[in-house]
Amino acid sequence: MKIKLIQISIFIFSIFIYDASAQSVSREVHQDVHFTQEYAIIYSTPLHNLSEFSLAADENGVVQILNNNQLLRPSSGHFQDWGTLVADQSYLPMKDKNISAISSYKEQIVYLDDQALFSNAWAGSLYIKHDLGQPDIFEGGENFDFLIAEGKTIQYLKNKQGNSPAIQIPGNIVSIKFDSNGGLFYMLTAEKVFSFNPKNQEIKEEFSHPGMTALDFFLSKKQLIVGTSIGYFTYDIITKVKSPIIDELPALTINTIKSKGDDIWFGTDQGAFVIDGNDEIRYYYLERWLPGERVFDLEIQDNSVTMLTDNGLGIIMQEEMTLAEKAEFYEKSLRKNHLRNGFNASLILAESGKIETGRLKDSDNDGLWTSMYLASQGFRYAVTEEQEALDQVRQSLLAMERLYTINPVPGFPSRSFERSGYIEILSDPERWQPTEDPEWDWKTTTSSDEVIGHVFVFSVLAEVVKDKWVREKSIELLDTLMSHIIKNDMYLVDFDGKPTLWGKWHPDYVNSFPTTVGDRKLNSSNSISMLQTAYHFTGKEKYKQKALELMNDYGYLENLMRPMAIIGMSGGDSDSYAQMLSESWNHSDDEMYFLGYWGLYKYALNDELKADFKKSILDHWEAERPEKDGLWNISTALVQPESFDLGESIWWLQKHPLDLIQWNVKNSHRKDIEILPPNFRRQSTPTVLTPAETRIARHNGNRFDLDNNGNGKTAYSPGDIWLLPYWMGRYFEVID
């Protein structure tokens, strides 16, 4: 069953609104409704001798784990704060029990030891002695009756009604499941499945199959679901028909199966997965979801799924929330954890997964990531007029302003700044320079992606934030930056008097590349966007004239209008630099394009250019659609609000994990996805996996990367990743 497009339970409808030109257009709109947001709470402790009878939970939320005949319980775990498993001392009489199996029955915990099957629920009235030595498997029937097993021996127990004699069957029993419809117990061995009728004690062989490992009864389809080491198959108890092995799965070695409603959950040697009623698969693997790889047991409750692994417990919480509530969660997390000198910053974690051990990290792209976060807050204020949003705009805009004033080069934006004396912990220490103030250092070699980010956010703030200081400061910084670039002949010139490596928009540089190299198209597109934006807000003719000169005399219009389909490797006859730039699709370029599209389209010098630019933007968007990136799609609503993959945008926003820690991720082993041959775009699969199953990726990352070694040591900010597309969607009124 190859993975399909996730079906999203959302309400999408079309309404008619008026754009700035007062022309009526059809616009897709998502009505924000509750969806299920999943996140994990982890309890890490090495465990031993586990089985599918090592975990149980009751209706009150009590969870117990059986480890080497000792009962454990979760302790001190919270979201993004791992807990541990400790000895359960809540009920002293349990200390002396030689417990060999635990399970849940009628939403209560039931125990099996060398003397009896019993529970502390129902006022302790459930206590049935047995005749076996040390049974370790049991299953409850309809009315407090149980079938227990030890090796090849079974015994049927009836509370206060007398037990049946012990019976032997061929083969050691692995699992027992009860069919509440037919009133039969089904017993699994490695080679055969037997039914047991408690009314007449009849044992009947149902079928045989080699290498069986797990069993459950799927009530909604009256099937047995049977796990093996190479997948699973179904057995229809009415028609007595076995299906072929189903092996197009995330992992094949199945240890336990639990069904509830239309969902079937599988615990495997490589995490867990669920197949829902639409045959869609969700995969839970490695530390974002689980403390260990091997899943031995599962407990499904109303709003959570508890998974027992060889290294502890993972509880997948399933919380109903709206996108607005998710945004509020991210806003609070960002303000608490991710603001450094007003910059939108990541955390470097001293201990994997522990936010409280995090150190705010400088970045080559402090200005870019802050621009994207700052734009989100500008859109947020435009939509809500919340004072908190305006306060965040002012704080981060001050940080952006200081990027220009802290260095000695007029109009040159620093990459970052930091208090002096910490060079040894900063990234790229060779790029830092002292300032006139001995308290501070600034970072040089600013890149073109910084510049387009600055131009984007200054224009967004000037356009949408109705605050005099914010507007005037944004236009002032925009003019300062673009005056520097015009003065230096379309170069960004550093403190050493030389252009930075990437800050080059002069025709000698741009047109030196073959037409197949993306930088020729990208730098042309960004150049015109930046110049048009500066002209729109300042009215200075120098910007307009330079844009027209580049388009008419140096082919920048032709460059930026070339279709994305021609972008590829430069070929052997080009220089090594061009070949390096065109080894594969550059996703950082995508980010620069789309940030630039705001100014390219919105501030086009005339309607004819605007129509051309729309064609170019839509051509690029068509190439990006397989990624289902929320920012690329919602940005496209600027030019085509009636059709921009709104459903995929909402899918991306909803499925994005709350946990933005860069954990280890692995998907390349999966058999439920089709792996494509190596290609220029580095697209690994025909359909992108959900953000919850892949690495945390900024918008300049490849969403088709299947594996990642993150080790839980970096926590990203939601400011640029999630809040920008969400609040842009709110501003465009495509998210209600």
XYZ file of C-alpha atoms in Angstrom:
736
model
C 0.000 0.000 0.000
C 2.014 2.974 -1.285
C 1.636 6.097 0.785
C -1.088 8.398 -0.517
C -1.904 12.045 -0.150
C -3.049 12.514 3.430
C -6.757 13.260 3.494
C -7.291 16.346 5.569
C -10.486 16.835 7.536
C -10.865 20.543 6.969
C -13.542 22.811 5.658
C -12.437 24.695 2.560
C -14.826 27.020 0.829
C -14.698 29.862 -1.635
C -15.857 33.388 -0.869
C -15.743 36.578 -2.907
C -13.621 39.456 -1.619
C -12.030 42.548 -3.184
C -8.315 42.958 -3.717
C -6.407 46.253 -3.722
C -7.419 46.982 -7.283
C -11.106 46.487 -6.365
C -11.499 43.584 -8.756
C -13.602 40.696 -7.501
C -11.647 37.447 -7.293
C -12.468 34.005 -6.045
C -10.343 33.113 -3.059
C -9.850 29.777 -1.332
C -10.362 30.054 2.426
C -9.717 27.564 5.215
C -12.154 27.786 8.098
C -9.996 27.023 11.141
C -11.389 23.959 12.880
C -10.036 21.538 15.439
C -7.607 18.876 14.267
C -5.595 16.266 16.140
C -2.127 17.486 17.075
C 0.238 14.747 18.170
C 3.283 15.146 20.379
C 5.290 12.796 22.581
C 6.067 12.599 26.267
C 9.110 10.395 26.835
C 10.206 8.362 29.859
C 13.662 6.891 29.312
C 14.924 3.860 31.273
C 16.626 0.713 29.895
C 14.265 -2.274 30.191
C 14.666 -6.035 29.878
C 12.662 -9.202 29.207
C 9.733 -7.343 27.673
C 6.698 -8.768 25.905
C 3.244 -7.608 24.915
C 2.255 -8.373 28.515
C 4.614 -5.793 30.012
C 2.406 -2.697 29.768
C -1.019 -1.765 31.100
C -3.044 1.384 31.707
C -6.379 2.136 33.323
C -9.160 4.639 32.718
C -7.683 7.014 35.308
C -4.429 7.436 33.402
C -2.382 5.109 35.613
C 0.358 3.420 33.553
C 2.394 0.464 34.785
C 5.343 -1.377 33.245
C 6.516 -4.859 34.163
C 10.307 -5.129 34.034
C 11.957 -8.290 35.382
C 8.893 -8.997 37.556
C 9.058 -5.490 39.011
C 6.314 -2.902 38.517
C 7.462 0.519 37.317
C 5.612 3.745 36.633
C 6.402 6.973 34.718
C 7.925 9.859 36.654
C 8.468 13.563 35.984
C 8.005 13.586 32.203
C 6.528 16.510 30.298
C 6.557 17.690 26.705
C 10.191 18.402 25.748
C 11.310 17.317 29.221
C 12.115 13.604 29.362
C 11.156 11.688 32.477
C 12.174 8.280 33.811
C 10.570 5.055 35.001
C 10.691 4.395 38.742
C 9.571 1.576 41.032
C 5.820 1.702 41.627
C 5.353 1.788 45.386
C 1.800 3.060 45.344
C 0.287 -0.142 46.772
C 2.488 -1.979 49.251
C 0.913 -5.491 48.949
C 2.071 -5.638 45.301
C 5.692 -5.714 46.429
C 5.583 -9.399 47.344
C 3.758 -10.582 44.222
C 5.745 -12.600 41.693
C 4.058 -10.942 38.728
C 4.725 -12.419 35.294
C 2.243 -10.519 33.067
C 0.066 -7.432 33.138
C -2.598 -6.183 30.734
C -5.660 -3.978 30.547
C -9.177 -5.386 30.827
C -12.332 -3.271 30.802
C -10.095 -0.187 31.279
C -8.523 -1.557 34.462
C -5.151 -3.188 35.137
C -5.094 -6.962 35.649
C -2.122 -8.981 36.921
C -0.991 -12.578 36.545
C 1.439 -14.197 38.986
C 2.428 -17.711 40.010
C -0.692 -18.078 42.144
C -3.607 -16.267 40.533
C -5.008 -13.778 38.099
C -6.180 -10.691 39.983
C -6.800 -6.959 39.990
C -6.867 -4.160 42.533
C -9.895 -2.690 40.736
C -13.486 -3.707 41.407
C -12.713 -3.583 45.140
C -10.280 -6.464 44.673
C -13.092 -8.916 43.909
C -11.298 -10.286 40.836
C -8.992 -13.007 42.168
C -8.864 -16.370 40.393
C -6.349 -19.010 41.361
C -4.863 -21.133 38.589
C -3.079 -24.476 38.301
C -0.153 -23.460 36.120
C 3.402 -22.854 37.314
C 4.403 -19.428 35.992
C 1.946 -18.378 33.246
C 2.899 -15.219 31.357
C 0.107 -14.741 28.797
C -3.576 -14.033 29.361
C -6.645 -12.537 27.698
C -9.999 -11.508 29.101
C -13.298 -12.722 27.728
C -16.795 -11.295 27.834
C -17.655 -11.508 31.530
C -14.580 -11.650 33.768
C -13.451 -14.954 32.284
C -9.844 -15.395 31.181
C -7.655 -17.712 29.176
C -4.106 -17.989 30.502
C -1.078 -19.750 29.021
C 2.341 -21.041 29.943
C 4.314 -22.469 27.033
C 2.019 -25.047 25.382
C -0.419 -25.207 28.295
C -3.630 -23.192 28.625
C -6.258 -22.911 31.344
C -9.640 -21.262 31.190
C -10.540 -19.296 34.335
C -14.001 -18.192 35.382
C -14.336 -15.840 38.333
C -16.048 -17.680 41.217
C -17.432 -20.297 38.836
C -14.614 -22.822 38.863
C -11.767 -23.333 36.398
C -11.427 -25.737 33.535
C -8.617 -28.293 33.539
C -5.304 -27.338 31.995
C -4.981 -28.311 28.318
C -1.966 -28.623 26.065
C -1.834 -27.541 22.425
C 0.857 -28.099 19.777
C 3.391 -25.278 19.982
C 4.300 -22.550 22.465
C 1.681 -19.836 22.707
C 2.821 -16.347 21.697
C -0.428 -14.389 22.083
C -4.157 -14.776 22.820
C -6.937 -12.491 21.576
C -10.697 -12.575 22.217
C -13.403 -12.112 19.568
C -16.305 -10.443 21.345
C -18.587 -11.067 18.357
C -18.087 -14.813 18.137
C -17.179 -15.416 21.758
C -13.983 -17.275 20.839
C -10.405 -16.954 22.026
C -7.739 -17.136 19.319
C -4.323 -18.516 20.286
C -1.189 -17.802 18.276
C 1.905 -19.966 18.065
C 4.818 -19.412 15.722
C 3.307 -21.857 13.195
C -0.451 -22.123 13.834
C -3.541 -20.266 15.056
C -6.110 -22.117 17.161
C -9.539 -21.101 18.372
C -10.831 -21.962 21.829
C -14.559 -22.081 22.542
C -15.099 -21.458 26.260
C -18.603 -22.939 26.150
C -17.557 -26.472 25.188
C -13.770 -26.220 25.733
C -13.261 -27.129 22.061
C -9.888 -26.302 20.502
C -9.792 -26.017 16.736
C -6.914 -25.330 14.388
C -7.846 -22.376 12.189
C -4.817 -22.119 9.886
C -1.055 -22.428 9.748
C 1.639 -20.020 8.600
C 5.376 -19.955 9.311
C 7.039 -17.297 11.453
C 4.025 -15.661 13.100
C 4.843 -13.163 15.868
C 1.777 -11.135 16.883
C -2.014 -11.231 16.782
C -5.076 -9.077 17.278
C -8.765 -9.287 16.459
C -9.937 -6.451 14.194
C -13.516 -6.016 15.305
C -14.718 -3.631 12.591
C -13.866 -6.111 9.802
C -14.171 -9.384 11.742
C -10.591 -10.252 10.878
C -7.542 -11.540 12.643
C -4.508 -9.343 12.029
C -1.416 -11.542 12.158
C 2.123 -10.170 12.391
C 5.258 -11.864 11.123
C 8.914 -10.946 10.680
C 8.203 -9.954 7.046
C 4.947 -7.981 7.402
C 1.406 -8.983 8.284
C -1.642 -10.671 6.823
C -5.337 -10.839 7.623
C -7.602 -13.813 8.228
C -11.346 -13.470 7.713
C -13.018 -15.547 10.434
C -16.255 -15.799 8.420
C -14.903 -16.841 5.023
C -11.764 -18.484 6.463
C -9.665 -16.691 3.827
C -6.091 -15.558 4.450
C -4.737 -12.526 2.636
C -1.285 -12.442 1.052
C 1.512 -10.969 3.166
C 1.277 -7.172 3.273
C 4.826 -5.845 3.308
C 4.632 -2.317 1.922
C 5.115 -1.039 5.457
C 7.502 1.257 7.337
C 8.961 -1.748 9.210
C 8.398 -5.470 8.768
C 9.325 -7.240 12.033
C 6.109 -6.944 14.023
C 6.126 -7.508 17.779
C 2.641 -6.444 18.813
C -0.668 -5.377 17.236
C -3.503 -3.381 18.789
C -6.652 -2.226 17.006
C -9.241 0.331 18.044
C -12.087 1.524 15.864
C -10.799 1.732 12.297
C -7.136 2.079 13.322
C -4.593 -0.737 13.549
C -1.383 -0.031 15.481
C 1.792 -2.065 14.992
C 4.807 -2.183 17.288
C 7.947 -3.276 15.429
C 11.715 -3.534 15.749
C 11.936 -0.111 14.107
C 9.347 1.964 15.896
C 5.583 1.865 15.471
C 3.065 2.746 12.800
C -0.685 2.978 12.468
C -2.892 2.236 9.468
C -6.115 4.215 9.678
C -9.502 3.619 8.090
C -8.350 5.322 4.875
C -5.332 3.000 4.585
C -3.052 5.942 5.375
C 0.089 5.215 7.387
C 1.610 7.318 10.155
C 5.074 6.308 11.339
C 6.629 6.903 14.767
C 10.342 6.216 14.966
C 13.343 7.419 16.947
C 13.533 10.104 19.592
C 10.905 12.573 18.453
C 8.389 9.893 19.387
C 10.114 7.049 21.246
C 13.081 6.527 23.580
C 13.959 3.155 21.994
C 13.675 1.452 18.631
C 11.953 -1.851 19.522
C 8.279 -1.529 20.465
C 7.007 -4.491 22.489
C 3.573 -3.374 23.664
C 0.923 -0.738 23.027
C -1.980 0.716 24.963
C -4.561 2.799 23.087
C -6.649 5.271 25.080
C -9.057 8.026 24.114
C -6.452 10.751 23.594
C -3.127 8.933 23.719
C -1.201 5.872 22.608
C 1.388 4.487 25.024
C 4.275 2.549 23.502
C 6.681 0.367 25.466
C 10.214 0.138 24.057
C 13.495 -1.429 25.100
C 14.603 1.957 26.431
C 11.466 3.230 28.120
C 8.042 4.588 27.367
C 6.746 6.950 24.703
C 3.264 8.383 25.146
C 1.870 9.873 21.947
C -0.560 12.559 23.090
C -3.403 13.398 20.710
C -4.706 16.858 21.520
C -7.467 18.672 19.693
C -6.440 22.195 18.712
C -6.928 24.803 16.021
C -4.222 26.483 13.992
C -4.809 29.634 16.040
C -4.138 27.673 19.231
C -1.034 26.131 17.685
C 0.181 29.606 16.770
C -0.361 30.754 20.356
C 1.689 27.806 21.621
C 4.525 28.644 19.237
C 4.413 32.358 20.091
C 4.845 31.623 23.804
C 7.619 29.110 23.167
C 9.477 31.556 20.936
C 9.300 34.464 23.374
C 10.488 32.218 26.192
C 13.293 30.368 24.415
C 14.352 31.891 21.106
C 15.026 35.632 21.367
C 18.689 36.714 21.403
C 19.311 40.471 21.322
C 15.983 40.694 19.480
C 17.072 38.077 16.925
C 15.057 34.960 16.123
C 17.542 32.307 17.275
C 18.018 28.557 17.628
C 19.137 26.804 20.795
C 22.165 24.526 21.091
C 21.307 21.935 23.720
C 23.927 20.599 26.125
C 21.743 17.536 26.716
C 19.703 15.971 23.934
C 16.101 17.098 23.990
C 16.389 19.220 27.124
C 15.325 22.778 26.299
C 16.443 24.013 29.713
C 20.071 23.158 28.807
C 19.923 25.306 25.670
C 22.272 28.126 24.695
C 21.066 30.795 22.279
C 23.118 30.475 19.112
C 24.319 33.107 16.697
C 23.886 32.387 13.005
C 25.225 33.473 9.639
C 21.589 34.209 8.900
C 20.510 36.057 12.049
C 19.194 38.841 9.847
C 17.365 36.452 7.530
C 15.692 34.306 10.207
C 14.776 37.449 12.113
C 13.394 39.046 8.955
C 11.086 36.098 8.471
C 9.944 36.093 12.111
C 9.589 39.871 12.084
C 7.419 39.683 8.964
C 5.206 37.134 10.719
C 4.685 39.573 13.584
C 3.954 42.362 11.132
C 1.242 40.263 9.502
C 0.007 39.257 12.960
C -0.350 42.873 14.045
C -2.067 43.813 10.796
C -4.639 41.049 11.428
C -5.133 41.277 15.201
C -3.848 44.719 16.278
C -2.523 43.019 19.409
C -0.125 45.196 21.388
C 2.078 42.171 22.054
C 2.624 41.725 18.310
C 3.557 45.383 17.899
C 5.979 45.116 20.824
C 7.684 42.153 19.148
C 7.891 44.088 15.875
C 9.584 47.017 17.595
C 12.051 44.865 19.529
C 13.211 42.871 16.512
C 13.235 45.901 14.228
C 15.668 47.521 16.666
C 17.891 44.456 16.263
C 17.681 44.777 12.488
C 18.553 48.480 12.670
C 21.607 47.770 14.813
C 22.940 45.409 12.149
C 23.559 48.598 10.132
C 24.746 50.968 12.862
C 27.157 48.657 14.719
C 29.664 48.442 11.850
C 31.634 51.287 10.192
C 30.434 50.702 6.601
C 27.515 52.982 5.565
C 24.487 50.939 4.471
C 26.173 47.587 5.052
C 24.116 45.095 7.089
C 26.149 42.969 9.504
C 25.360 39.279 9.588
C 25.042 39.485 13.373
C 26.444 41.110 16.484
C 27.361 39.792 19.921
C 29.040 40.895 23.117
C 32.810 40.661 22.822
C 34.890 37.983 24.485
C 32.929 34.956 23.249
C 34.556 34.304 19.881
C 35.429 30.727 20.839
C 31.754 29.730 21.067
C 30.516 31.694 18.065
C 30.094 30.218 14.604
C 32.786 31.140 12.050
C 35.016 33.035 14.531
C 37.226 34.345 11.708
C 34.346 36.489 10.419
C 33.945 38.592 13.578
C 35.306 42.130 13.836
C 35.556 44.502 16.817
C 33.442 47.642 17.016
C 34.315 51.057 18.410
C 32.533 49.936 21.566
C 34.764 47.305 23.256
C 31.646 45.580 24.563
C 30.517 44.383 21.108
C 31.718 42.541 17.982
C 30.018 42.351 14.600
C 29.989 39.678 11.897
C 31.074 40.384 8.328
C 30.683 38.756 4.853
C 26.921 39.276 4.627
C 25.216 37.197 1.958
C 22.574 37.821 -0.680
C 19.992 35.763 1.212
C 20.381 38.191 4.116
C 19.800 41.123 1.801
C 16.622 39.807 0.183
C 15.326 38.945 3.639
C 15.923 42.518 4.802
C 14.227 44.026 1.764
C 11.282 41.647 2.209
C 10.654 42.468 5.851
C 11.191 46.218 5.534
C 8.606 46.342 2.757
C 6.164 44.108 4.669
C 6.382 46.297 7.773
C 6.088 49.507 5.773
C 3.098 48.090 3.928
C 1.019 46.415 6.641
C 1.942 47.817 10.079
C 0.017 50.988 10.836
C 2.582 52.484 13.174
C 4.474 55.672 12.271
C 7.827 54.715 13.792
C 7.778 51.195 12.351
C 6.918 52.426 8.865
C 9.462 55.253 8.832
C 12.247 53.121 10.300
C 11.574 50.319 7.800
C 11.700 52.682 4.819
C 14.828 54.352 6.208
C 16.636 51.002 6.504
C 15.419 49.880 3.084
C 16.746 53.090 1.508
C 20.021 52.819 3.427
C 20.640 49.278 2.204
C 19.670 49.863 -1.404
C 21.632 53.138 -1.585
C 24.720 51.175 -0.576
C 24.097 48.632 -3.345
C 23.435 51.321 -6.001
C 26.467 53.346 -4.902
C 28.663 50.254 -5.185
C 27.461 49.352 -8.674
C 25.145 46.518 -7.580
C 27.601 44.963 -5.155
C 27.476 44.566 -1.378
C 30.874 45.890 -0.289
C 32.339 44.785 3.040
C 34.651 46.616 5.469
C 37.682 45.527 3.418
C 36.402 47.360 0.342
C 35.614 44.137 -1.517
C 32.255 42.622 -2.483
C 31.141 39.767 -0.278
C 31.145 36.298 -1.794
C 27.420 36.264 -2.605
C 26.450 39.942 -2.502
C 26.750 40.450 -6.255
C 24.012 41.636 -8.605
C 26.153 43.376 -11.268
C 25.625 42.190 -14.872
C 29.279 41.107 -15.158
C 28.616 38.589 -12.415
C 25.010 37.645 -13.111
C 25.372 37.147 -16.855
C 28.633 35.270 -16.523
C 26.670 32.113 -15.730
C 25.142 29.817 -18.356
C 21.378 30.149 -18.557
C 20.974 26.741 -16.931
C 22.652 27.887 -13.709
C 20.046 29.040 -11.196
C 22.048 32.018 -9.915
C 21.572 33.853 -13.215
C 17.789 33.693 -12.918
C 17.746 34.134 -9.133
C 19.977 37.203 -8.924
C 18.074 38.855 -11.749
C 14.759 38.197 -10.019
C 16.021 39.426 -6.644
C 17.668 42.508 -8.170
C 14.487 43.722 -9.820
C 12.428 42.938 -6.732
C 14.742 44.934 -4.468
C 14.955 47.928 -6.791
C 11.198 48.063 -7.405
C 10.559 47.855 -3.665
C 12.978 50.687 -2.905
C 11.399 52.832 -5.624
C 7.871 52.114 -4.375
C 8.566 53.284 -0.831
C 11.087 56.092 -1.449
C 10.011 57.422 -4.842
C 13.685 57.839 -5.773
C 14.197 57.622 -9.509
C 17.627 56.024 -9.171
C 15.998 52.751 -8.174
C 13.490 52.751 -11.011
C 16.074 53.687 -13.597
C 18.484 50.982 -12.435
C 15.709 48.354 -12.583
C 14.779 49.418 -16.129
C 18.430 49.492 -17.164
C 19.057 45.966 -15.896
C 15.908 44.620 -17.533
C 16.206 46.422 -20.870
C 19.963 46.645 -21.417
C 21.345 43.637 -19.569
C 18.692 40.981 -20.049
C 17.512 40.690 -16.449
C 13.882 40.443 -17.535
C 14.755 37.662 -19.924
C 16.826 35.996 -17.204
C 14.083 35.999 -14.595
C 11.405 34.907 -17.066
C 13.246 31.752 -18.102
C 11.233 28.713 -17.001
C 12.413 26.673 -14.046
C 12.497 23.598 -16.254
C 15.762 24.731 -17.857
C 17.613 24.996 -14.532
C 20.089 22.140 -14.270
C 23.747 21.248 -14.389
C 25.905 23.759 -16.232
C 27.805 21.236 -18.347
C 31.458 20.418 -18.806
C 32.257 23.494 -20.899
C 31.496 25.927 -18.047
C 33.932 26.939 -15.322
C 34.285 25.070 -12.021
C 32.390 27.774 -10.114
C 29.317 27.430 -12.314
C 29.546 23.652 -12.090
C 29.696 23.844 -8.275
C 26.638 26.088 -8.163
C 24.642 23.730 -10.356
C 25.450 20.316 -8.875
C 21.858 19.978 -7.651
C 18.719 21.958 -6.925
C 19.413 24.713 -4.387
C 16.628 25.020 -1.821
C 18.152 28.176 -0.349
C 17.542 29.715 -3.760
C 13.857 28.779 -3.452
C 13.676 30.709 -0.203
C 15.315 33.746 -1.766
C 13.013 33.629 -4.786
C 9.824 33.464 -2.748
C 10.845 36.201 -0.302
C 11.638 38.328 -3.329
C 8.316 37.607 -5.026
C 6.548 39.923 -2.578
C 8.367 42.934 -4.055
C 8.653 41.559 -7.566
C 4.892 41.219 -8.020
C 3.405 43.674 -5.542
C 5.553 46.637 -6.562
C 5.946 45.902 -10.290
C 6.699 49.065 -12.237
C 3.737 48.577 -14.572
C 0.865 46.200 -15.268
C 2.623 44.528 -18.188
C 5.577 43.618 -15.981
C 3.213 42.507 -13.237
C 1.561 40.045 -15.618
C 4.964 38.737 -16.700
C 6.135 38.379 -13.118
C 2.998 36.448 -12.246
C 3.807 33.928 -14.981
C 7.344 33.528 -13.630
C 6.149 33.059 -10.054
C 3.543 30.477 -11.026
C 6.093 28.621 -13.127
C 8.344 28.345 -10.074
C 5.434 27.354 -7.835
C 4.512 24.529 -10.187
C 8.023 23.148 -9.773
C 7.741 23.396 -5.975
C 4.291 21.876 -5.558
C 5.527 18.342 -4.765
C 7.172 19.686 -1.581
C 3.830 20.960 -0.203
C 5.757 23.682 1.619
C 3.326 25.920 3.495
C 5.294 29.106 2.828
C 5.719 28.559 -0.910
C 2.030 27.763 -1.334
C 0.672 30.606 0.780
C 3.119 33.068 -0.819
C 1.592 32.066 -4.162
C -1.796 33.257 -2.890
C -0.393 36.758 -3.460
C -0.659 36.235 -7.226
C -3.253 33.466 -7.518
C -5.575 33.421 -4.476
C -8.105 31.226 -6.246
C -5.684 28.304 -6.603
C -2.496 27.836 -4.578
C -2.800 24.370 -2.972
C -4.594 25.552 0.147
C -5.312 21.984 1.237
C -1.616 21.102 1.106
C -0.804 24.317 3.003
C -3.176 23.416 5.824
C -1.850 19.838 5.785
C 1.660 21.238 6.259
C 0.627 23.589 9.083
C -1.389 20.927 10.887
C 1.085 18.078 10.489
C 4.111 20.091 11.522
C 5.360 18.742 14.880
C 5.142 20.897 17.988
C 8.601 19.651 18.883
C 11.127 21.635 16.814
C 14.136 19.718 18.133
C 16.386 18.271 15.455
C 16.185 14.587 16.370
C 17.583 11.623 14.499
C 15.212 10.625 11.701
C 15.223 7.601 9.432
C 12.837 6.692 6.626
C 15.045 5.291 3.879
C 14.400 1.708 5.023
C 10.640 1.966 4.627
C 8.819 -0.356 2.242
C 5.622 1.708 2.089
C 7.265 4.467 0.067
C 8.683 4.448 -3.435
C 12.313 5.559 -3.635
C 13.154 7.492 -6.799
C 16.497 7.201 -8.602
C 19.018 10.007 -7.862
C 17.986 13.215 -9.624
C 18.922 16.876 -9.930
C 16.164 18.048 -7.585
C 17.215 15.527 -4.900
C 13.602 14.407 -4.713
C 13.713 11.023 -3.020
C 10.021 10.013 -3.223
C 7.083 10.829 -5.513
C 5.079 12.139 -2.548
C 6.631 14.041 0.326
C 6.307 12.548 3.812
C 4.580 14.485 6.561
C 6.638 17.019 8.537
C 5.990 14.861 11.613
C 7.972 11.988 10.051
C 10.933 13.933 8.670
C 13.624 16.203 10.067
C 12.845 19.708 11.231
C 13.579 21.769 8.139
C 13.668 25.472 7.559
C 12.295 26.578 4.233
C 15.776 26.469 2.704
C 16.027 22.725 3.406
C 15.100 19.797 1.204
C 11.762 18.418 2.407
C 12.522 15.158 0.613
C 15.470 14.267 2.853
C 14.538 10.898 4.352
C 17.217 10.534 7.036
C 18.977 12.884 9.414
C 21.419 12.631 12.319
C 20.282 15.439 14.575
C 20.977 13.829 17.953
C 18.496 16.129 19.673
C 21.092 18.889 20.137
C 19.400 21.765 18.235
C 16.032 23.351 18.913
C 14.793 25.555 16.073
C 12.545 28.559 16.442
C 9.017 28.485 15.027
C 9.357 32.130 14.007
C 10.614 31.610 10.469
C 9.482 27.994 10.029
C 5.805 28.030 11.031
C 4.620 31.462 12.151
C 5.492 33.219 8.884
C 3.302 31.051 6.593
C 0.512 30.970 9.191
C 0.290 34.728 9.724
C 0.811 35.425 6.033
C -2.175 33.161 5.393
C -4.181 35.072 7.966
C -3.194 38.378 6.360
C -4.136 37.148 2.887
C -7.450 35.978 4.404
C -6.981 32.447 3.138
C -6.996 31.165 6.738
C -10.038 32.398 8.593
